[in-house]
Structure formats: structure tokens, C-alpha cells
PDB file of C-alpha atoms in Angstrom:
ATOM      1  CA  MET A   1     127.380  80.804 -44.585  1.00 51.00           C
ATOM      2  CA  ALA A   2     124.362  79.048 -43.039  1.00 61.00           C
ATOM      3  CA  GLU A   3     121.085  79.080 -44.938  1.00 73.00           C
ATOM      4  CA  THR A   4     118.400  81.345 -43.488  1.00 82.00           C
ATOM      5  CA  LYS A   5     115.754  79.309 -41.683  1.00 90.00           C
ATOM      6  CA  THR A   6     112.471  79.880 -43.535  1.00 91.00           C
ATOM      7  CA  ILE A   7     108.860  79.006 -42.737  1.00 94.00           C
ATOM      8  CA  TYR A   8     105.735  79.486 -44.835  1.00 91.00           C
ATOM      9  CA  ILE A   9     102.636  80.303 -42.778  1.00 93.00           C
ATOM     10  CA  TYR A  10      99.305  79.723 -44.487  1.00 91.00           C
ATOM     11  CA  GLY A  11      96.911  82.324 -43.118  1.00 89.00           C
ATOM     12  CA  ALA A  12      97.713  85.967 -42.405  1.00 85.00           C
ATOM     13  CA  GLY A  13      95.015  86.907 -39.890  1.00 88.00           C
ATOM     14  CA  GLY A  14      95.350  87.389 -36.142  1.00 90.00           C
ATOM     15  CA  HIS A  15      96.097  83.710 -35.518  1.00 93.00           C
ATOM     16  CA  GLY A  16      98.782  83.873 -38.203  1.00 93.00           C
ATOM     17  CA  LEU A  17     100.443  86.821 -36.447  1.00 92.00           C
ATOM     18  CA  VAL A  18     100.647  84.878 -33.198  1.00 95.00           C
ATOM     19  CA  CYS A  19     102.020  81.826 -35.016  1.00 97.00           C
ATOM     20  CA  ALA A  20     104.637  84.038 -36.681  1.00 95.00           C
ATOM     21  CA  ASP A  21     105.762  85.228 -33.243  1.00 96.00           C
ATOM     22  CA  ILE A  22     106.133  81.601 -32.141  1.00 97.00           C
ATOM     23  CA  ALA A  23     108.071  80.823 -35.318  1.00 97.00           C
ATOM     24  CA  ARG A  24     110.488  83.670 -34.559  1.00 96.00           C
ATOM     25  CA  ALA A  25     110.853  82.457 -30.969  1.00 97.00           C
ATOM     26  CA  VAL A  26     111.926  79.000 -32.169  1.00 97.00           C
ATOM     27  CA  GLY A  27     114.491  80.321 -34.622  1.00 95.00           C
ATOM     28  CA  TYR A  28     112.811  81.020 -37.958  1.00 95.00           C
ATOM     29  CA  GLU A  29     114.353  84.138 -39.470  1.00 94.00           C
ATOM     30  CA  ASN A  30     112.394  84.365 -42.707  1.00 91.00           C
ATOM     31  CA  ILE A  31     108.599  84.169 -42.365  1.00 93.00           C
ATOM     32  CA  ILE A  32     106.489  84.169 -45.525  1.00 90.00           C
ATOM     33  CA  PHE A  33     102.696  84.343 -45.363  1.00 89.00           C
ATOM     34  CA  LEU A  34     100.540  82.491 -47.882  1.00 85.00           C
ATOM     35  CA  ASP A  35      96.818  82.746 -48.553  1.00 75.00           C
ATOM     36  CA  ASP A  36      94.249  81.756 -51.178  1.00 66.00           C
ATOM     37  CA  SER A  37      95.159  84.471 -53.661  1.00 59.00           C
ATOM     38  CA  PRO A  38      96.771  83.238 -56.907  1.00 52.00           C
ATOM     39  CA  ALA A  39     100.104  84.776 -55.914  1.00 52.00           C
ATOM     40  CA  GLY A  40     100.014  83.435 -52.369  1.00 53.00           C
ATOM     41  CA  ASP A  41      98.764  79.878 -52.762  1.00 58.00           C
ATOM     42  CA  ILE A  42     101.042  76.855 -52.279  1.00 58.00           C
ATOM     43  CA  SER A  43     100.713  76.114 -55.996  1.00 58.00           C
ATOM     44  CA  SER A  44     103.186  78.968 -56.539  1.00 56.00           C
ATOM     45  CA  LEU A  45     105.811  76.799 -54.803  1.00 59.00           C
ATOM     46  CA  CYS A  46     104.971  73.476 -56.408  1.00 55.00           C
ATOM     47  CA  TYR A  47     107.427  73.856 -59.278  1.00 48.00           C
ATOM     48  CA  HIS A  48     110.277  73.010 -56.897  1.00 52.00           C
ATOM     49  CA  ASP A  49     111.755  69.487 -57.001  1.00 53.00           C
ATOM     50  CA  GLU A  50     112.364  69.250 -53.239  1.00 57.00           C
ATOM     51  CA  LEU A  51     109.063  70.306 -51.704  1.00 59.00           C
ATOM     52  CA  GLU A  52     109.820  68.502 -48.436  1.00 64.00           C
ATOM     53  CA  ARG A  53     112.511  71.070 -47.666  1.00 72.00           C
ATOM     54  CA  TYR A  54     109.851  73.722 -47.101  1.00 82.00           C
ATOM     55  CA  ASP A  55     108.585  74.045 -43.522  1.00 92.00           C
ATOM     56  CA  MET A  56     104.928  75.050 -43.541  1.00 93.00           C
ATOM     57  CA  PHE A  57     102.306  75.759 -40.910  1.00 96.00           C
ATOM     58  CA  VAL A  58      98.559  76.364 -41.247  1.00 96.00           C
ATOM     59  CA  ALA A  59      97.383  79.306 -39.129  1.00 96.00           C
ATOM     60  CA  ILE A  60      93.661  79.380 -39.854  1.00 93.00           C
ATOM     61  CA  GLY A  61      91.090  79.536 -37.053  1.00 92.00           C
ATOM     62  CA  SER A  62      88.313  77.600 -38.787  1.00 94.00           C
ATOM     63  CA  SER A  63      88.907  73.929 -38.034  1.00 96.00           C
ATOM     64  CA  THR A  64      87.352  72.681 -41.274  1.00 95.00           C
ATOM     65  CA  VAL A  65      89.414  75.062 -43.412  1.00 93.00           C
ATOM     66  CA  ARG A  66      92.522  74.278 -41.357  1.00 95.00           C
ATOM     67  CA  GLU A  67      92.024  70.571 -42.036  1.00 96.00           C
ATOM     68  CA  LYS A  68      91.441  71.100 -45.759  1.00 93.00           C
ATOM     69  CA  ILE A  69      94.557  73.243 -46.206  1.00 91.00           C
ATOM     70  CA  SER A  70      96.694  70.940 -44.029  1.00 94.00           C
ATOM     71  CA  GLN A  71      95.749  67.942 -46.149  1.00 92.00           C
ATOM     72  CA  LYS A  72      96.452  69.925 -49.327  1.00 88.00           C
ATOM     73  CA  ILE A  73      99.915  70.830 -48.014  1.00 87.00           C
ATOM     74  CA  GLN A  74     100.780  67.276 -47.016  1.00 88.00           C
ATOM     75  CA  ASN A  75      99.473  65.822 -50.272  1.00 87.00           C
ATOM     76  CA  ALA A  76     101.688  68.258 -52.180  1.00 84.00           C
ATOM     77  CA  GLY A  77     104.758  66.974 -50.310  1.00 84.00           C
ATOM     78  CA  PHE A  78     105.536  69.920 -48.035  1.00 86.00           C
ATOM     79  CA  ASN A  79     106.829  69.504 -44.470  1.00 89.00           C
ATOM     80  CA  LEU A  80     103.876  70.335 -42.187  1.00 93.00           C
ATOM     81  CA  ILE A  81     105.357  71.216 -38.815  1.00 96.00           C
ATOM     82  CA  SER A  82     104.048  72.001 -35.342  1.00 97.00           C
ATOM     83  CA  LEU A  83     104.787  75.326 -33.647  1.00 98.00           C
ATOM     84  CA  ILE A  84     105.436  75.168 -29.907  1.00 98.00           C
ATOM     85  CA  HIS A  85     106.303  78.302 -27.975  1.00 98.00           C
ATOM     86  CA  PRO A  86     109.453  77.971 -25.834  1.00 98.00           C
ATOM     87  CA  ASN A  87     107.492  79.132 -22.771  1.00 97.00           C
ATOM     88  CA  ALA A  88     105.020  76.247 -23.053  1.00 98.00           C
ATOM     89  CA  LEU A  89     105.645  73.334 -20.678  1.00 98.00           C
ATOM     90  CA  ILE A  90     105.203  69.932 -22.297  1.00 98.00           C
ATOM     91  CA  SER A  91     105.782  66.596 -20.582  1.00 98.00           C
ATOM     92  CA  SER A  92     108.328  64.321 -22.182  1.00 98.00           C
ATOM     93  CA  SER A  93     105.672  61.604 -22.217  1.00 98.00           C
ATOM     94  CA  ALA A  94     103.076  63.740 -24.024  1.00 98.00           C
ATOM     95  CA  SER A  95     102.633  63.250 -27.782  1.00 98.00           C
ATOM     96  CA  LEU A  96     101.933  65.925 -30.379  1.00 98.00           C
ATOM     97  CA  SER A  97     101.041  65.234 -34.010  1.00 97.00           C
ATOM     98  CA  ALA A  98     101.831  67.388 -37.044  1.00 95.00           C
ATOM     99  CA  GLY A  99     100.322  70.833 -37.483  1.00 97.00           C
ATOM    100  CA  VAL A 100      99.725  71.490 -33.774  1.00 98.00           C
ATOM    101  CA  CYS A 101     100.061  74.994 -32.321  1.00 98.00           C
ATOM    102  CA  VAL A 102     100.972  75.363 -28.628  1.00 98.00           C
ATOM    103  CA  MET A 103     100.979  78.958 -27.458  1.00 98.00           C
ATOM    104  CA  PRO A 104     102.849  80.754 -24.638  1.00 97.00           C
ATOM    105  CA  GLY A 105     102.199  79.576 -21.100  1.00 98.00           C
ATOM    106  CA  ALA A 106     100.324  76.419 -22.073  1.00 98.00           C
ATOM    107  CA  ILE A 107     100.973  73.284 -20.012  1.00 98.00           C
ATOM    108  CA  ILE A 108     100.563  69.779 -21.430  1.00 98.00           C
ATOM    109  CA  ASN A 109     101.079  67.111 -18.790  1.00 98.00           C
ATOM    110  CA  ALA A 110     102.087  63.451 -18.710  1.00 98.00           C
ATOM    111  CA  LYS A 111     100.820  61.135 -21.449  1.00 98.00           C
ATOM    112  CA  ALA A 112      98.484  63.726 -22.924  1.00 98.00           C
ATOM    113  CA  LYS A 113      97.867  63.265 -26.643  1.00 98.00           C
ATOM    114  CA  ILE A 114      97.380  66.230 -28.972  1.00 98.00           C
ATOM    115  CA  SER A 115      96.147  65.201 -32.417  1.00 98.00           C
ATOM    116  CA  SER A 116      96.873  66.774 -35.801  1.00 97.00           C
ATOM    117  CA  GLY A 117      96.002  70.414 -36.347  1.00 98.00           C
ATOM    118  CA  ALA A 118      94.851  71.129 -32.788  1.00 98.00           C
ATOM    119  CA  ILE A 119      95.321  74.562 -31.215  1.00 98.00           C
ATOM    120  CA  ILE A 120      96.337  74.772 -27.551  1.00 98.00           C
ATOM    121  CA  ASN A 121      95.995  78.445 -26.793  1.00 98.00           C
ATOM    122  CA  SER A 122      97.790  80.734 -24.345  1.00 98.00           C
ATOM    123  CA  GLY A 123      97.785  79.596 -20.733  1.00 98.00           C
ATOM    124  CA  ALA A 124      95.680  76.476 -21.331  1.00 98.00           C
ATOM    125  CA  LEU A 125      96.239  73.519 -18.986  1.00 98.00           C
ATOM    126  CA  ILE A 126      95.901  70.034 -20.431  1.00 98.00           C
ATOM    127  CA  GLU A 127      96.318  67.576 -17.580  1.00 98.00           C
ATOM    128  CA  HIS A 128      97.646  64.015 -17.555  1.00 98.00           C
ATOM    129  CA  GLU A 129      96.245  61.511 -20.076  1.00 98.00           C
ATOM    130  CA  CYS A 130      93.944  63.981 -21.819  1.00 98.00           C
ATOM    131  CA  ALA A 131      93.265  63.365 -25.506  1.00 98.00           C
ATOM    132  CA  ILE A 132      92.643  66.335 -27.796  1.00 98.00           C
ATOM    133  CA  GLY A 133      91.086  65.429 -31.139  1.00 98.00           C
ATOM    134  CA  GLU A 134      92.117  66.485 -34.613  1.00 98.00           C
ATOM    135  CA  TYR A 135      91.677  70.189 -35.362  1.00 98.00           C
ATOM    136  CA  ALA A 136      90.127  70.901 -31.963  1.00 98.00           C
ATOM    137  CA  HIS A 137      90.575  74.398 -30.527  1.00 98.00           C
ATOM    138  CA  ILE A 138      91.380  74.789 -26.840  1.00 98.00           C
ATOM    139  CA  CYS A 139      91.005  78.508 -26.114  1.00 98.00           C
ATOM    140  CA  PRO A 140      93.097  80.608 -23.679  1.00 98.00           C
ATOM    141  CA  ARG A 141      93.017  79.668 -19.974  1.00 98.00           C
ATOM    142  CA  VAL A 142      91.002  76.487 -20.487  1.00 98.00           C
ATOM    143  CA  VAL A 143      91.665  73.885 -17.778  1.00 98.00           C
ATOM    144  CA  LEU A 144      91.065  70.202 -18.534  1.00 98.00           C
ATOM    145  CA  ALA A 145      91.578  67.857 -15.570  1.00 98.00           C
ATOM    146  CA  GLY A 146      93.103  64.414 -16.044  1.00 98.00           C
ATOM    147  CA  ALA A 147      91.876  61.979 -18.691  1.00 98.00           C
ATOM    148  CA  CYS A 148      89.475  64.378 -20.416  1.00 98.00           C
ATOM    149  CA  VAL A 149      88.711  63.682 -24.065  1.00 98.00           C
ATOM    150  CA  VAL A 150      87.974  66.435 -26.587  1.00 98.00           C
ATOM    151  CA  GLY A 151      86.563  65.300 -29.927  1.00 98.00           C
ATOM    152  CA  ALA A 152      87.710  66.301 -33.386  1.00 98.00           C
ATOM    153  CA  HIS A 153      86.842  69.869 -34.424  1.00 98.00           C
ATOM    154  CA  ALA A 154      85.484  70.731 -30.965  1.00 98.00           C
ATOM    155  CA  TRP A 155      85.794  74.284 -29.649  1.00 98.00           C
ATOM    156  CA  VAL A 156      86.341  74.824 -25.905  1.00 98.00           C
ATOM    157  CA  GLY A 157      85.738  78.498 -25.079  1.00 98.00           C
ATOM    158  CA  ILE A 158      88.025  80.811 -23.158  1.00 98.00           C
ATOM    159  CA  GLY A 159      88.324  80.197 -19.432  1.00 98.00           C
ATOM    160  CA  SER A 160      86.275  76.990 -19.401  1.00 98.00           C
ATOM    161  CA  CYS A 161      87.169  74.099 -17.122  1.00 98.00           C
ATOM    162  CA  ALA A 162      86.296  70.395 -16.951  1.00 98.00           C
ATOM    163  CA  ILE A 163      86.497  67.914 -14.097  1.00 98.00           C
ATOM    164  CA  GLN A 164      88.450  64.699 -14.536  1.00 98.00           C
ATOM    165  CA  GLY A 165      87.342  62.271 -17.234  1.00 98.00           C
ATOM    166  CA  ILE A 166      84.887  64.530 -19.053  1.00 98.00           C
ATOM    167  CA  LYS A 167      84.239  63.743 -22.722  1.00 98.00           C
ATOM    168  CA  ILE A 168      83.476  66.579 -25.125  1.00 98.00           C
ATOM    169  CA  GLY A 169      82.072  65.296 -28.389  1.00 98.00           C
ATOM    170  CA  ALA A 170      83.243  65.942 -31.920  1.00 98.00           C
ATOM    171  CA  ASN A 171      82.189  69.328 -33.323  1.00 98.00           C
ATOM    172  CA  ALA A 172      80.886  70.430 -29.909  1.00 98.00           C
ATOM    173  CA  MET A 173      81.082  74.108 -28.947  1.00 98.00           C
ATOM    174  CA  ILE A 174      81.615  75.052 -25.306  1.00 98.00           C
ATOM    175  CA  GLY A 175      80.816  78.640 -24.326  1.00 98.00           C
ATOM    176  CA  ALA A 176      83.279  80.907 -22.550  1.00 98.00           C
ATOM    177  CA  GLY A 177      83.706  80.373 -18.816  1.00 98.00           C
ATOM    178  CA  SER A 178      81.749  77.133 -18.720  1.00 98.00           C
ATOM    179  CA  VAL A 179      82.172  74.517 -15.978  1.00 98.00           C
ATOM    180  CA  LEU A 180      81.855  70.976 -17.314  1.00 98.00           C
ATOM    181  CA  VAL A 181      80.781  68.332 -14.815  1.00 98.00           C
ATOM    182  CA  ARG A 182      79.121  65.926 -17.268  1.00 98.00           C
ATOM    183  CA  ASP A 183      79.872  64.702 -20.782  1.00 98.00           C
ATOM    184  CA  ILE A 184      78.872  66.793 -23.805  1.00 98.00           C
ATOM    185  CA  PRO A 185      77.646  64.890 -26.898  1.00 98.00           C
ATOM    186  CA  ASP A 186      78.788  65.314 -30.480  1.00 98.00           C
ATOM    187  CA  ASN A 187      77.642  68.458 -32.313  1.00 98.00           C
ATOM    188  CA  ALA A 188      76.212  70.039 -29.147  1.00 98.00           C
ATOM    189  CA  LYS A 189      76.419  73.625 -27.952  1.00 98.00           C
ATOM    190  CA  ALA A 190      76.828  73.901 -24.181  1.00 98.00           C
ATOM    191  CA  TYR A 191      77.565  76.673 -21.716  1.00 98.00           C
ATOM    192  CA  GLY A 192      77.056  77.795 -18.140  1.00 97.00           C
ATOM    193  CA  ASN A 193      77.947  76.693 -14.617  1.00 97.00           C
ATOM    194  CA  PRO A 194      77.358  73.833 -14.672  1.00 97.00           C
ATOM    195  CA  ALA A 195      77.478  73.603 -18.454  1.00 97.00           C
ATOM    196  CA  LYS A 196      74.249  72.409 -20.059  1.00 97.00           C
ATOM    197  CA  VAL A 197      73.413  71.545 -23.642  1.00 97.00           C
ATOM    198  CA  ARG A 198      71.290  74.350 -25.045  1.00 91.00           C
TER     199      ARG A 198
END
């Protein structure tokens, strides 16, 4: 009898529910949520001799917390996986690092690079040769034209779009529905059509 395929999901909020749906869609039958409570923390699993046999995913919206927990999981020896919905379209030449979430309807085109812990939300379009930084969050229906660069921990709001080659700095926040026609520096908040730093 085959062993039930199990995944531990760290974070039981709304994002965790969506990630659990993706996990089911890719064949996980047993989904166990963990959190920061004493009973639900990864330390409750650390007695096991073969930690690498546990598949784990961090489903926390905050990029800084997501990074902290992801590093904690990897340092403990667990298998940090990516979750990619079967209805996402990903080029064979694109690269995805560990801990990435790609939601339904997302498209990631040729030679795009998605770094560790990034979220590519429902219906987002990441065009050819884009680079998405560590723990960045690309919200639903965002469109990034070719060769755009999104810095680590950046947030690109729902329905935003960027022309080819735009650079969005680390920790930048882009408001919903923004149209990016020029680069956005690190740590900036920008929104509007065209998007301006505010």
C-alpha cells in the first residue's frame, strides 16, 4: 500500500487556504497546517531523524515573515518545496527557486527567473526574461512585459502593468491598477497612471 502523500503548510490564513487547494491539485492527500503556537510549530516535528522526508511550504503573506520562516525550515533540514497550480503555464526555459507559489492561470514565459519565496498570484503574466526577486509578491492580474526586474520583497498591486524593461526596486510597493512606464527606486511607494513615486 502506497504511503499517503503529505505536506505541511506553515500559515493557516487565506493565503494558506489557496496554497492547500494547489497542494491538493498536485496530488497531496494529507495537508497539515502549522503556525506559531507551541503545538503547531515545526519544533514539534524536529524529533524525527529524517526531516528531509517532510514536504513543507510557507504560506504567509508578509514577505519578511515568509523569509524568516522559510530560512528556519531549511536550516532545520525540511524539504521546502514550491507549489505550482496545474493550470499555470510555465515555459520550460523559465527557472523557479524553492518556496515559490504560482497560482491558477498565471503565465511565466521564456527565460523568466522567479527567486525563492516569491508569490505569482492568479492570472499574473510574467513575460520573457523577467526577474522576480526573493519574497516578492506579484498580485492577481499583474502584467509585466519582457525583461522587467522586480526587487526582493517588492509588492506589485493587483491589476498593475509595466512596459518592457522596467525595474521595480527592492521593498517597493506598487498600488493597485498602476501603469509603470519608468523605473521605481528601492523602498518607494508608487501608484497611478502613469505610476509616480508618492
